[in-house]
Short mmCIF file of C-alpha atoms in Angstrom, two decimals:
data_model
loop_
_atom_site.label_atom_id
_atom_site.label_comp_id
_atom_site.label_asym_id
_atom_site.label_seq_id
_atom_site.Cartn_x
_atom_site.Cartn_y
_atom_site.Cartn_z
CA MET A 412 -20.73 -36.58 -10.16
CA VAL A 413 -20.12 -39.35 -12.83
CA ILE A 414 -22.01 -42.17 -13.50
CA LYS A 415 -21.41 -44.51 -16.09
CA GLY A 416 -18.88 -42.14 -17.60
CA ARG A 417 -21.51 -39.65 -18.10
CA GLU A 418 -21.46 -36.03 -16.20
CA ILE A 419 -24.60 -35.77 -14.09
CA PRO A 420 -25.50 -32.22 -13.25
CA ARG A 421 -25.65 -31.53 -9.61
CA ALA A 422 -29.34 -30.30 -9.71
CA LEU A 423 -29.89 -33.94 -10.51
CA ALA A 424 -29.18 -34.65 -6.73
CA LEU A 425 -31.70 -32.37 -5.45
CA LEU A 426 -34.45 -33.81 -7.92
CA VAL A 427 -33.36 -37.60 -6.28
CA TRP A 428 -33.82 -36.02 -2.88
CA VAL A 429 -36.92 -34.26 -3.68
CA VAL A 430 -38.28 -37.46 -5.36
CA VAL A 431 -37.51 -39.65 -1.93
CA TRP A 432 -39.48 -36.70 0.29
CA GLU A 433 -42.32 -37.18 -2.37
CA LEU A 434 -42.61 -40.94 -1.75
CA LEU A 435 -41.92 -40.88 1.79
CA GLY A 436 -45.06 -38.26 2.10
CA GLN A 437 -47.13 -40.18 0.07
CA ALA A 438 -46.51 -43.44 1.69
CA ASN A 439 -46.96 -41.50 5.19
CA VAL A 440 -44.52 -42.95 6.96
CA ILE A 441 -43.73 -39.94 9.09
CA ALA A 442 -46.90 -37.94 10.29
CA ILE A 443 -45.28 -34.51 10.11
CA LEU A 444 -44.02 -34.84 6.62
CA PRO A 445 -46.45 -33.78 3.78
CA PRO A 446 -45.73 -34.87 0.15
CA PHE A 447 -43.52 -32.42 -1.70
CA SER A 448 -45.96 -31.74 -4.34
CA LYS A 449 -48.90 -30.83 -1.89
CA VAL A 450 -46.29 -28.32 0.12
CA LEU A 451 -45.40 -26.76 -3.25
CA MET A 452 -49.05 -26.35 -4.12
CA THR A 453 -49.61 -24.61 -0.82
CA ILE A 454 -46.67 -21.72 -1.56
CA PRO A 455 -49.19 -19.79 -3.56
CA ALA A 456 -51.77 -19.96 -0.81
CA ILE A 457 -49.46 -18.65 1.85
CA ILE A 458 -48.42 -16.03 -0.38
CA ARG A 459 -51.72 -14.34 -0.69
CA LEU A 460 -52.24 -14.27 2.59
CA SER A 461 -52.72 -10.51 3.15
CA THR A 462 -50.43 -10.18 6.24
CA PHE A 463 -47.58 -12.08 4.66
CA ARG A 464 -46.41 -8.98 2.27
CA VAL A 465 -46.02 -6.73 5.28
CA ASP A 466 -44.25 -9.71 7.22
CA VAL A 467 -42.06 -10.62 4.20
CA LEU A 468 -40.76 -6.95 3.71
CA MET A 469 -40.54 -6.11 7.66
CA THR A 470 -38.29 -9.43 7.83
CA LEU A 471 -35.99 -8.51 5.03
CA LYS A 472 -35.88 -5.26 6.18
CA ALA A 473 -34.34 -6.58 9.64
CA PHE A 474 -32.69 -8.92 7.49
CA GLY A 475 -30.94 -6.33 5.40
CA VAL A 476 -30.06 -3.82 8.40
CA GLY A 477 -28.43 -6.69 10.31
CA LEU A 478 -26.18 -7.78 7.58
CA GLY A 479 -25.65 -4.39 6.61
CA LEU A 480 -24.50 -3.51 10.17
CA ALA A 481 -22.47 -6.96 10.53
CA ILE A 482 -20.65 -5.94 7.43
CA CYS A 483 -19.79 -2.47 8.21
CA ILE A 484 -18.53 -3.44 11.87
CA GLY A 485 -17.32 -6.76 10.71
CA VAL A 486 -15.33 -6.36 8.04
CA PRO A 487 -13.28 -3.28 9.47
CA LEU A 488 -12.73 -5.39 12.63
CA GLY A 489 -11.20 -8.18 10.62
CA PHE A 490 -8.89 -5.98 8.88
CA ALA A 491 -8.14 -4.75 12.48
CA MET A 492 -7.37 -8.23 13.40
CA GLY A 493 -5.54 -9.03 10.64
CA ARG A 494 -2.84 -5.87 10.59
CA ILE A 495 -2.51 -5.05 14.26
CA ARG A 496 -1.56 -8.21 16.67
CA ARG A 497 -2.90 -6.74 20.06
CA VAL A 498 -6.69 -6.64 18.49
CA ASP A 499 -6.19 -10.18 17.07
CA GLU A 500 -4.88 -11.14 20.23
CA MET A 501 -8.29 -9.30 22.14
CA LEU A 502 -10.80 -10.47 19.74
CA SER A 503 -9.76 -13.61 17.99
CA MET A 504 -10.85 -15.88 21.43
CA TRP A 505 -14.09 -14.60 21.50
CA VAL A 506 -14.88 -14.46 17.58
CA ASN A 507 -14.04 -18.25 17.82
CA ILE A 508 -16.24 -19.03 21.19
CA PHE A 509 -19.05 -17.14 19.43
CA ILE A 510 -18.61 -18.72 16.14
CA SER A 511 -19.49 -21.87 17.62
CA ALA A 512 -21.33 -20.79 20.52
CA PRO A 513 -25.21 -22.08 20.71
CA LEU A 514 -26.29 -18.51 20.08
CA THR A 515 -29.82 -19.21 20.37
CA ALA A 516 -29.55 -19.00 24.05
CA LEU A 517 -28.40 -15.37 23.89
CA VAL A 518 -31.55 -14.14 22.24
CA PRO A 519 -33.83 -13.95 25.52
CA VAL A 520 -30.82 -11.77 26.68
CA ILE A 521 -31.25 -9.28 23.91
CA MET A 522 -34.83 -9.35 23.97
CA VAL A 523 -34.40 -7.93 27.60
CA LEU A 524 -31.76 -5.50 26.39
CA PHE A 525 -33.24 -4.40 23.27
CA GLY A 526 -37.30 -4.80 23.96
CA ILE A 527 -39.51 -6.71 21.96
CA GLY A 528 -39.47 -5.43 18.85
CA GLU A 529 -37.43 -5.11 15.42
CA ASN A 530 -34.06 -4.00 17.09
CA THR A 531 -33.74 -7.72 19.27
CA ILE A 532 -34.02 -8.97 15.55
CA VAL A 533 -31.44 -6.90 14.33
CA VAL A 534 -29.12 -7.45 17.07
CA THR A 535 -29.79 -11.32 16.76
CA ILE A 536 -29.04 -11.21 12.95
CA ILE A 537 -25.70 -9.26 13.83
CA LEU A 538 -24.95 -11.67 16.68
CA PHE A 539 -25.22 -14.84 14.31
CA SER A 540 -23.58 -13.26 11.33
CA ILE A 541 -20.60 -11.13 12.59
CA TRP A 542 -18.19 -13.62 13.44
CA VAL A 543 -17.64 -15.32 10.38
CA ILE A 544 -17.19 -11.83 8.65
CA MET A 545 -14.54 -10.94 11.02
CA LEU A 546 -12.74 -14.65 10.89
CA ASP A 547 -12.55 -14.60 6.94
CA THR A 548 -11.66 -11.11 6.40
CA GLN A 549 -9.09 -11.77 9.02
CA THR A 550 -7.75 -14.77 7.33
CA GLY A 551 -7.89 -13.18 3.88
CA VAL A 552 -5.67 -9.94 5.28
CA LYS A 553 -3.37 -12.21 7.03
CA ASN A 554 -2.60 -14.17 3.59
CA THR A 555 -1.83 -11.07 1.86
CA LYS A 556 1.44 -12.13 0.14
CA LYS A 557 4.43 -10.04 2.22
CA SER A 558 6.09 -9.36 -1.43
CA LEU A 559 3.20 -7.52 -2.47
CA LEU A 560 3.07 -5.38 0.63
CA GLU A 561 6.77 -4.62 0.01
CA MET A 562 6.42 -3.71 -3.61
CA ALA A 563 3.60 -1.74 -2.77
CA ARG A 564 5.76 0.35 0.01
CA SER A 565 8.88 0.34 -2.49
CA PHE A 566 6.84 2.19 -4.94
CA GLY A 567 5.96 4.75 -2.48
CA ALA A 568 2.38 3.46 -1.69
CA ASN A 569 0.93 5.36 1.65
CA ARG A 570 -0.98 3.54 4.08
CA VAL A 571 -4.39 4.66 2.59
CA GLU A 572 -3.05 3.24 -0.45
CA LEU A 573 -1.53 0.04 0.70
CA TYR A 574 -5.39 -0.74 1.47
CA CYS A 575 -7.25 0.50 -0.95
CA LYS A 576 -4.84 -0.91 -3.84
CA VAL A 577 -3.51 -3.89 -2.10
CA ILE A 578 -4.72 -5.34 1.17
CA VAL A 579 -8.80 -5.12 0.27
CA TRP A 580 -8.17 -6.46 -3.27
CA ALA A 581 -5.93 -9.49 -2.02
CA ALA A 582 -8.59 -10.41 0.67
CA LEU A 583 -11.31 -10.00 -1.35
CA PRO A 584 -12.15 -13.78 -2.07
CA GLU A 585 -11.95 -14.25 1.71
CA ILE A 586 -14.26 -11.43 2.40
CA LEU A 587 -16.88 -12.71 -0.10
CA THR A 588 -16.57 -16.08 1.32
CA GLY A 589 -17.02 -14.60 4.50
CA LEU A 590 -20.28 -13.01 3.53
CA ARG A 591 -21.97 -15.81 1.81
CA MET A 592 -21.50 -17.77 5.10
CA ALA A 593 -22.99 -14.67 6.95
CA ILE A 594 -26.11 -14.46 4.48
CA LEU A 595 -26.96 -17.91 5.48
CA GLN A 596 -26.27 -17.47 9.67
CA GLY A 597 -28.31 -14.33 9.06
CA VAL A 598 -31.37 -15.96 7.50
CA ARG A 599 -31.06 -18.55 10.56
CA GLY A 600 -30.52 -15.35 13.11
CA VAL A 601 -33.60 -13.79 11.62
CA ILE A 602 -35.78 -16.67 11.67
CA VAL A 603 -34.57 -17.88 15.11
CA GLY A 604 -34.85 -14.47 16.62
CA GLN A 605 -38.77 -13.94 14.93
CA ILE A 606 -39.71 -17.33 16.50
CA LEU A 607 -38.98 -16.26 19.85
CA ILE A 608 -40.28 -13.03 19.89
CA ALA A 609 -43.41 -14.51 17.96
CA VAL A 610 -44.91 -11.60 17.30
CA PHE A 611 -44.40 -10.83 13.99
CA GLY A 612 -42.53 -11.55 10.67
CA LEU A 613 -42.09 -14.96 9.17
CA GLY A 614 -41.14 -16.34 12.51
CA GLN A 615 -44.64 -16.10 14.07
CA TYR A 616 -45.83 -18.37 11.02
CA PHE A 617 -43.64 -20.74 11.48
CA LEU A 618 -44.43 -20.79 15.11
CA TYR A 619 -47.95 -20.80 14.45
CA TYR A 620 -48.00 -23.59 11.45
CA SER A 621 -46.14 -26.25 13.72
CA GLN A 622 -48.04 -25.72 16.98
CA ASN A 623 -51.01 -26.25 15.12
CA PHE A 624 -49.81 -29.05 12.92
CA LEU A 625 -50.49 -26.78 10.01
CA MET A 626 -47.34 -29.20 8.25
CA GLU A 627 -47.82 -28.35 4.58
CA ARG A 628 -47.62 -24.58 5.57
CA PHE A 629 -44.77 -24.87 7.57
CA PHE A 630 -42.73 -26.78 4.81
CA ALA A 631 -43.91 -24.05 2.23
CA LEU A 632 -42.79 -21.52 4.59
CA LEU A 633 -39.57 -23.43 5.02
CA LEU A 634 -38.90 -23.99 1.02
CA PHE A 635 -39.47 -20.32 0.90
CA VAL A 636 -37.04 -19.03 3.40
CA LEU A 637 -34.69 -21.73 2.21
CA ALA A 638 -34.54 -20.85 -1.56
CA PHE A 639 -34.27 -16.52 -0.44
CA ALA A 640 -31.04 -17.91 1.66
CA TRP A 641 -29.56 -19.97 -1.33
CA GLY A 642 -30.45 -17.42 -3.70
CA SER A 643 -29.03 -14.52 -2.14
CA ALA A 644 -25.61 -17.00 -0.94
CA GLU A 645 -25.29 -17.96 -4.66
CA LEU A 646 -25.74 -14.20 -5.87
CA VAL A 647 -22.40 -13.65 -3.85
CA GLY A 648 -21.26 -16.92 -5.20
CA ILE A 649 -21.07 -15.53 -8.64
CA PHE A 650 -18.93 -12.74 -7.47
CA GLU A 651 -16.91 -15.36 -5.68
CA ARG A 652 -16.24 -17.65 -8.78
CA ARG A 653 -15.69 -14.46 -10.83
CA ILE A 654 -12.53 -13.42 -8.96
CA GLU A 655 -11.36 -17.13 -8.50
CA HIS A 656 -9.20 -16.78 -10.96
CA PHE A 657 -6.75 -14.61 -9.00
CA ALA A 658 -7.48 -16.28 -5.61
CA LYS A 659 -5.75 -19.58 -6.71
CA GLY A 660 -3.05 -17.07 -8.17
CA ARG A 661 -2.00 -15.33 -5.23
CA MET B 503 34.54 4.74 -12.46
CA SER B 504 35.35 5.50 -9.15
CA ASP B 505 31.82 7.50 -8.84
CA ARG B 506 29.48 5.61 -5.98
CA ILE B 507 26.22 6.04 -6.13
CA VAL B 508 25.36 4.34 -2.85
CA GLU B 509 27.19 4.29 0.18
CA ILE B 510 26.85 1.32 2.88
CA LYS B 511 28.46 2.49 6.20
CA GLU B 512 28.85 0.10 9.25
CA ILE B 513 25.41 -1.45 8.34
CA GLY B 514 24.19 -4.00 11.38
CA MET B 515 20.68 -5.95 11.24
CA THR B 516 19.85 -7.99 14.22
CA TYR B 517 16.00 -9.20 13.72
CA GLU B 518 13.37 -9.49 16.64
CA GLY B 519 14.18 -12.57 18.27
CA GLY B 520 18.33 -11.96 18.09
CA CYS B 521 18.81 -13.34 14.53
CA GLU B 522 22.09 -11.24 13.50
CA ALA B 523 21.69 -10.99 9.72
CA LEU B 524 24.42 -8.17 9.12
CA ARG B 525 27.23 -6.86 11.16
CA GLY B 526 29.15 -3.62 10.66
CA LEU B 527 29.06 -4.22 6.51
CA SER B 528 30.46 -1.13 4.61
CA LEU B 529 30.42 -1.27 0.77
CA ASP B 530 30.34 1.10 -2.13
CA ILE B 531 28.19 0.53 -4.96
CA PRO B 532 29.44 2.04 -8.08
CA ARG B 533 27.36 4.41 -10.45
CA SER B 534 26.28 2.89 -13.67
CA GLN B 535 27.28 -0.51 -13.01
CA LEU B 536 25.87 -3.91 -12.20
CA THR B 537 27.17 -5.10 -8.81
CA SER B 538 25.98 -8.28 -7.75
CA LEU B 539 25.88 -9.71 -4.13
CA ILE B 540 26.28 -13.55 -3.80
CA GLY B 541 27.18 -15.70 -0.96
CA PRO B 542 26.08 -18.99 0.77
CA SER B 543 22.13 -18.76 1.86
CA GLY B 544 21.42 -17.06 4.91
CA CYS B 545 24.36 -14.47 4.55
CA GLY B 546 21.82 -11.68 4.71
CA LYS B 547 22.07 -10.71 1.03
CA THR B 548 18.05 -10.06 0.56
CA THR B 549 18.00 -8.45 3.77
CA LEU B 550 21.10 -5.95 2.81
CA LEU B 551 19.09 -5.18 -0.38
CA LYS B 552 15.80 -4.52 1.31
CA ILE B 553 17.52 -2.25 3.60
CA MET B 554 19.05 -0.32 0.68
CA ALA B 555 15.45 -0.19 -0.97
CA GLY B 556 14.13 1.22 2.52
CA LEU B 557 11.63 -1.46 3.40
CA ILE B 558 13.71 -2.37 6.70
CA ARG B 559 15.56 -0.06 8.98
CA PRO B 560 18.92 -1.32 9.74
CA THR B 561 19.49 -1.72 13.57
CA LYS B 562 22.72 0.06 13.04
CA GLY B 563 24.85 2.39 10.49
CA GLU B 564 23.28 3.99 7.71
CA ILE B 565 22.98 4.28 3.72
CA LEU B 566 23.28 7.20 1.56
CA VAL B 567 22.21 7.26 -1.83
CA ASP B 568 23.85 10.03 -3.61
CA GLY B 569 24.84 11.46 -0.39
CA LYS B 570 21.21 11.41 1.08
CA ARG B 571 20.40 9.34 4.21
CA VAL B 572 18.01 6.57 3.29
CA GLU B 573 14.96 6.93 5.65
CA GLY B 574 12.32 4.84 3.67
CA PRO B 575 11.32 3.60 -0.20
CA GLY B 576 12.77 6.87 -2.53
CA PRO B 577 11.88 7.23 -6.24
CA LYS B 578 15.44 6.56 -7.28
CA ARG B 579 15.04 3.05 -6.00
CA ALA B 580 13.16 0.37 -8.10
CA LEU B 581 12.57 -3.11 -6.37
CA VAL B 582 12.18 -6.44 -8.67
CA PHE B 583 11.01 -9.60 -6.76
CA GLN B 584 12.06 -13.12 -6.49
CA ASP B 585 8.16 -13.93 -6.59
CA PHE B 586 7.57 -11.23 -9.09
CA ALA B 587 4.81 -9.75 -6.68
CA LEU B 588 2.53 -8.73 -8.96
CA LEU B 589 -1.00 -7.61 -8.51
CA PRO B 590 -3.06 -10.93 -9.36
CA TRP B 591 -6.44 -8.98 -10.28
CA ALA B 592 -4.35 -6.46 -12.34
CA THR B 593 -3.81 -6.86 -16.20
CA THR B 594 -0.23 -6.63 -17.62
CA LEU B 595 -0.78 -2.74 -18.37
CA ARG B 596 -2.07 -2.17 -14.75
CA ASN B 597 0.72 -3.87 -13.05
CA VAL B 598 3.50 -2.44 -15.12
CA ALA B 599 2.02 0.80 -14.42
CA PHE B 600 1.75 0.60 -10.93
CA GLY B 601 4.56 2.01 -9.90
CA LEU B 602 3.42 5.17 -11.73
CA GLU B 603 0.03 5.00 -10.41
CA LEU B 604 1.31 4.95 -6.80
CA ARG B 605 3.33 8.07 -7.97
CA LYS B 606 -0.02 9.92 -9.16
CA VAL B 607 1.28 9.81 -12.45
CA PRO B 608 -2.30 10.69 -14.86
CA ARG B 609 -3.63 7.48 -16.32
CA ARG B 610 -3.25 8.08 -20.05
CA GLU B 611 0.61 9.02 -19.50
CA ARG B 612 1.39 6.18 -17.28
CA GLU B 613 -0.03 3.75 -19.59
CA ARG B 614 1.81 5.15 -22.68
CA ILE B 615 4.99 4.95 -20.82
CA ALA B 616 3.77 1.28 -19.47
CA ARG B 617 3.33 0.18 -23.01
CA ALA B 618 6.66 1.40 -24.40
CA TYR B 619 8.20 -0.81 -21.57
CA ILE B 620 5.75 -3.81 -22.33
CA ASP B 621 7.22 -3.89 -25.66
CA GLN B 622 10.61 -3.40 -24.46
CA VAL B 623 10.64 -6.41 -22.43
CA GLY B 624 8.68 -8.25 -25.34
CA LEU B 625 5.26 -8.74 -24.19
CA SER B 626 3.30 -6.80 -26.70
CA GLY B 627 -0.13 -8.38 -27.08
CA PHE B 628 -0.04 -9.38 -23.61
CA GLU B 629 -0.92 -6.12 -22.31
CA LYS B 630 -4.70 -7.31 -21.11
CA SER B 631 -3.49 -10.68 -19.57
CA TYR B 632 -3.38 -11.47 -16.24
CA PRO B 633 -0.58 -12.81 -14.21
CA HIS B 634 -2.16 -16.09 -13.90
CA GLU B 635 -2.33 -16.33 -17.61
CA LEU B 636 1.22 -15.76 -17.94
CA SER B 637 4.40 -18.10 -17.39
CA GLY B 638 6.85 -17.12 -14.65
CA GLY B 639 9.24 -15.90 -17.13
CA MET B 640 6.60 -13.95 -18.60
CA GLN B 641 5.60 -12.73 -15.25
CA GLN B 642 9.33 -11.63 -14.35
CA ARG B 643 9.11 -9.95 -17.48
CA VAL B 644 6.31 -7.86 -16.29
CA GLY B 645 7.83 -7.07 -12.90
CA LEU B 646 11.28 -5.76 -14.74
CA ALA B 647 9.07 -3.73 -17.21
CA ARG B 648 7.37 -2.15 -13.89
CA ALA B 649 10.93 -1.57 -12.38
CA LEU B 650 12.21 0.03 -15.58
CA ALA B 651 8.83 2.20 -15.90
CA VAL B 652 9.20 4.19 -13.34
CA ASP B 653 12.76 5.63 -14.56
CA ALA B 654 14.76 5.03 -11.35
CA ALA B 655 18.20 5.48 -11.13
CA ILE B 656 18.95 1.94 -8.81
CA LEU B 657 17.28 -1.11 -9.93
CA LEU B 658 17.24 -3.43 -6.61
CA MET B 659 16.62 -7.35 -7.73
CA ASP B 660 16.18 -9.90 -5.60
CA GLU B 661 17.25 -13.30 -7.22
CA PRO B 662 14.98 -11.87 -9.96
CA PHE B 663 15.49 -15.26 -12.02
CA ALA B 664 15.71 -17.90 -9.23
CA SER B 665 11.62 -18.55 -10.12
CA VAL B 666 12.06 -19.43 -13.99
CA ASP B 667 13.34 -22.05 -15.25
CA GLU B 668 17.24 -22.78 -16.79
CA GLN B 669 16.55 -21.68 -20.64
CA THR B 670 14.30 -18.68 -19.53
CA ARG B 671 16.86 -17.69 -17.33
CA ARG B 672 19.69 -17.42 -19.72
CA GLN B 673 17.86 -15.72 -21.98
CA PHE B 674 16.70 -13.42 -19.47
CA GLN B 675 20.04 -12.72 -18.27
CA ASP B 676 20.99 -11.67 -21.80
CA ASP B 677 17.84 -9.51 -22.36
CA LEU B 678 18.89 -7.38 -18.94
CA ILE B 679 22.21 -7.01 -20.42
CA SER B 680 20.60 -5.39 -23.62
CA LEU B 681 18.05 -3.47 -21.79
CA LEU B 682 20.42 -2.01 -19.79
CA GLN B 683 22.84 -0.92 -22.39
CA GLY B 684 22.50 2.86 -23.21
CA GLU B 685 20.34 3.33 -20.10
CA ARG B 686 23.04 4.06 -17.53
CA LYS B 687 21.22 2.48 -14.67
CA THR B 688 22.96 1.34 -11.65
CA VAL B 689 21.92 -2.42 -10.59
CA VAL B 690 22.34 -4.25 -7.49
CA PHE B 691 21.77 -8.02 -8.27
CA VAL B 692 21.07 -10.39 -5.52
CA THR B 693 21.78 -14.18 -6.78
CA HIS B 694 23.39 -17.30 -5.49
CA SER B 695 24.53 -18.52 -8.80
CA ILE B 696 28.32 -17.85 -9.44
CA GLU B 697 27.56 -18.30 -12.74
CA GLU B 698 24.83 -16.10 -13.04
CA ALA B 699 27.25 -13.56 -11.31
CA VAL B 700 30.13 -13.75 -13.06
CA TYR B 701 27.85 -13.11 -16.58
CA VAL B 702 25.51 -10.25 -15.81
CA SER B 703 28.05 -8.25 -13.44
CA ASP B 704 30.82 -5.64 -13.62
CA ARG B 705 31.45 -5.96 -9.89
CA ILE B 706 30.76 -8.83 -7.61
CA VAL B 707 30.89 -8.86 -3.79
CA LEU B 708 30.94 -12.15 -2.03
CA LEU B 709 29.32 -11.89 1.44
CA SER B 710 30.51 -14.06 4.46
CA PRO B 711 27.96 -16.45 6.30
CA ARG B 712 25.57 -15.13 8.99
CA PRO B 713 26.09 -12.38 10.34
CA GLY B 714 26.84 -11.32 6.90
CA ASN B 715 30.08 -9.18 5.81
CA VAL B 716 31.87 -7.98 2.80
CA MET B 717 34.42 -11.05 2.04
CA GLN B 718 35.78 -10.11 -1.29
CA ILE B 719 34.92 -7.49 -4.33
CA LEU B 720 35.85 -8.77 -7.54
CA ASP B 721 35.62 -6.47 -10.55
CA THR B 722 35.49 -8.24 -13.67
CA ASP B 723 35.87 -7.35 -17.12
CA LEU B 724 34.59 -9.60 -19.87
CA ALA B 725 34.60 -9.03 -23.90
CA ARG B 726 30.59 -8.59 -23.77
CA ASP B 727 30.31 -8.26 -27.74
CA GLN B 728 31.60 -11.82 -28.32
CA GLY B 729 28.43 -13.45 -28.08
CA ALA B 730 26.66 -15.13 -24.85
CA GLU B 731 28.27 -19.10 -25.80
CA ALA B 732 31.74 -17.43 -26.25
CA ILE B 733 31.85 -15.52 -23.05
CA ARG B 734 30.52 -18.81 -21.25
CA ARG B 735 33.25 -20.34 -22.96
CA SER B 736 36.10 -17.87 -22.48
CA LYS B 737 39.23 -18.16 -20.12
CA ALA B 738 38.45 -14.77 -18.33
CA TYR B 739 34.81 -16.17 -17.44
CA LEU B 740 35.97 -19.59 -16.41
CA ASP B 741 38.46 -18.05 -14.04
CA TYR B 742 35.83 -15.87 -12.64
CA VAL B 743 33.74 -18.83 -11.83
CA ASP B 744 36.68 -20.87 -10.92
CA GLN B 745 37.93 -18.02 -8.12
CA LEU B 746 34.09 -17.34 -6.78
CA TRP B 747 33.78 -21.24 -6.11
CA ASN B 748 37.38 -21.53 -4.42
CA VAL B 749 35.96 -19.03 -1.94
CA LEU B 750 32.99 -19.94 -1.52
CA LYS B 751 33.40 -23.71 -1.32
CA ASN B 752 34.87 -23.16 2.19
CA TYR B 753 31.81 -22.49 3.67
CA LEU B 754 30.42 -25.55 2.40
CA GLN B 755 31.79 -28.03 4.64
#
């Protein structure tokens, strides 16, 4: 953004919104919106809760396992979709349905299948995050320049080398974009799953705080989760930008 | 020079969907010469080149290289691509060495060879550069060095200078000729430029429009020692250009 010829850093936009939030909170316009400063000061209190660390770790573990599985299943499937027309025809319809479907509605079904426990959370995370990984991987693989494949083959590349030395790299920018989106979807998945199960993890806090109108704590927790989601997505974003030069040159 | 390195026998190529690119095409490529394939667009020049490279299987006929039937890509043939086909994530050094990498040449050895060819095509100092940091002309030098580095007997060039500007193109043509001198390589060169074909070739093969077939073969003999400007003004050069143009223009109407 540029104002009066001067470059305004992006972070300033965030600051503007924080100020608006603070003012709205102080003015007490909306009953459930406490001022930002109060929310911020509540964060240490939440972190000090004796059960909080256990629940954070539990949530993180489920998130890691779920996202890991989504990557391990989604990337190869995306490759298959990008390379084999039959697989593409069979799967792409479902990917497109699930990527825009109200997945939250499916969580109770998962709960019936996998029980009230961590398995359900993990499956929910996979359900939320796998589609964007598949779709982006497929796009990246499909967009691999034909001449690069011909070049590798003409110099004697076998099938494995074709994948490891050409296609994986050519598709990497899209795979990373998919991963970044998948992280955000996965955070959604873990929280939605835990709220619906409401027995453990951070989800139960959300439920408890909102039901008991502990809005400062509610928003503090929300900030905490958002910061985590943003931070991990940004981590992938750093890698993405590092390979941006060749993404453009393709 | 009757020795032929490539024999193309009754090649026919019909793509999935019914597009017939080539029909009953037979042609011999003489060893250690530069043969150009030229013709109106869509006459199957590139298709023929890719069949020679072993990237496409013809629907009819066969190709022999040194008497052996082509079943796929092989170490005797190296390709140079119109769009350069460089790995965007790899440096000049790795790109030039990539053919050798795929042939399992140890790193130190292949980088030594690659450096020598980078030097030959005039890219010393750019070993660590990535393709997007190089101009089109320089990128094609990388592509050429990569093809030379695997030391194939046959260089297959698919409109290699089509994506670079005219100045670079002329410079390139001269560089190619001098690079090939003493290398005893066989070159098959696809182009749509009559002038380019006449300037660089020993033999020019005119292809007819789809389905492509050999229309005419022209063996050229230019006095190469007189310098680029003199060649382009020489009567022999201009006569060849005229001769080709007279055949080709019939297909433009």
